[in-house]
XYZ file of C-alpha atoms in Angstrom:
122
model
C 11.512 51.756 8.220
C 9.090 50.604 5.552
C 8.847 47.292 3.768
C 6.721 46.227 0.815
C 6.074 42.525 0.344
C 4.482 41.171 -2.820
C 2.744 37.862 -3.301
C 0.509 36.109 -5.793
C 2.792 35.644 -8.761
C 3.130 32.362 -10.541
C 2.728 30.437 -13.758
C -0.548 30.518 -15.650
C -1.763 29.692 -19.114
C -2.852 32.255 -21.650
C -6.280 33.548 -20.693
C -5.824 32.742 -17.036
C -5.915 35.034 -14.040
C -3.696 36.022 -11.153
C -4.181 38.321 -8.210
C -1.125 40.112 -6.903
C -0.969 41.547 -3.415
C 1.423 44.041 -1.879
C 1.394 44.773 1.825
C 3.238 47.753 3.253
C 4.433 47.666 6.824
C 6.467 49.853 9.117
C 6.195 53.362 10.487
C 3.619 54.529 7.979
C 1.758 57.781 8.368
C 0.074 57.772 4.989
C 0.441 56.187 1.581
C -0.259 58.688 -1.143
C 0.267 56.374 -4.083
C 0.642 52.659 -4.636
C 1.259 51.026 -7.940
C 2.449 48.014 -9.834
C 5.361 48.104 -12.228
C 6.761 45.301 -14.305
C 10.061 44.580 -15.938
C 10.758 41.987 -18.581
C 14.326 40.895 -19.369
C 16.170 43.565 -21.319
C 13.342 46.066 -20.990
C 12.704 49.203 -18.985
C 10.580 48.925 -15.892
C 7.136 50.281 -16.707
C 4.046 51.306 -14.814
C 1.211 48.822 -15.150
C -1.342 50.384 -12.832
C -1.415 52.898 -10.028
C -3.871 54.196 -7.475
C -3.764 57.293 -5.286
C -5.011 57.697 -1.747
C -8.012 59.441 -3.262
C -8.873 56.412 -5.357
C -7.786 57.747 -8.726
C -6.412 55.021 -10.963
C -4.246 54.864 -14.017
C -3.434 51.944 -16.287
C -0.998 51.193 -19.015
C -2.715 50.839 -22.359
C -1.806 47.170 -22.437
C -3.557 46.610 -19.112
C -6.779 48.484 -19.739
C -9.822 46.263 -19.750
C -7.921 43.302 -18.303
C -6.309 44.471 -15.068
C -7.885 46.110 -12.051
C -5.986 47.815 -9.255
C -7.502 48.306 -5.825
C -6.347 49.028 -2.307
C -7.346 48.294 1.244
C -6.299 51.330 3.242
C -6.889 49.616 6.576
C -4.372 46.931 5.634
C -1.971 49.184 3.710
C -2.331 46.738 0.870
C -2.703 47.122 -2.865
C -3.986 44.446 -5.218
C -3.731 43.845 -8.915
C -6.327 41.554 -10.410
C -5.029 40.341 -13.748
C -7.426 38.627 -16.120
C -7.099 37.410 -19.691
C -3.357 37.107 -19.271
C -1.137 37.009 -22.327
C 2.434 35.795 -22.805
C 3.528 39.410 -23.206
C 2.469 40.007 -19.605
C 5.364 37.824 -18.490
C 7.648 39.887 -16.271
C 8.741 40.526 -12.735
C 6.077 42.656 -11.105
C 7.156 45.193 -8.506
C 5.072 47.028 -5.986
C 5.884 50.696 -5.446
C 4.563 53.179 -2.933
C 4.992 56.838 -2.103
C 4.832 56.962 1.662
C 5.007 59.583 4.383
C 6.471 57.934 7.459
C 5.742 58.810 11.053
C 9.422 59.631 11.538
C 9.500 62.130 8.684
C 6.164 63.863 8.644
C 5.766 66.114 5.654
C 8.357 64.326 3.554
C 7.486 61.605 1.077
C 9.740 58.773 -0.002
C 9.448 56.021 -2.557
C 9.708 52.339 -1.693
C 9.980 49.217 -3.813
C 9.026 45.648 -3.119
C 11.259 42.710 -3.947
C 9.273 41.672 -7.003
C 7.181 38.650 -7.873
C 7.494 36.646 -11.068
C 4.518 36.336 -13.387
C 4.856 33.881 -16.249
C 2.150 33.332 -18.837
C 2.542 30.328 -21.085
C 0.725 29.508 -24.290
């Protein structure tokens, strides 16, 4: 019984910034990984940035130097600060998390948020 809810998407001009948030709720024991994926029309969903419970991060090459992922463990929330946005960043951004629930200790499952639209105009 886990839900991920994203927020913070919207329409910005090239060079602008957005901050995405994803809050996980439910019977959570631990969140081992949280990340942001994006999917543009007609394209495969791709990892943009991810962060482990140990604080290790990974970024897509296109995001390096512009995006920063962080998490607030107390709030079960992950953030994606996106700066210097480009039109090619336009996509639906999805939050994903690998979570061990209190009902299934020792077993990890993946969960997806509903997605939030990010549109960058020139």
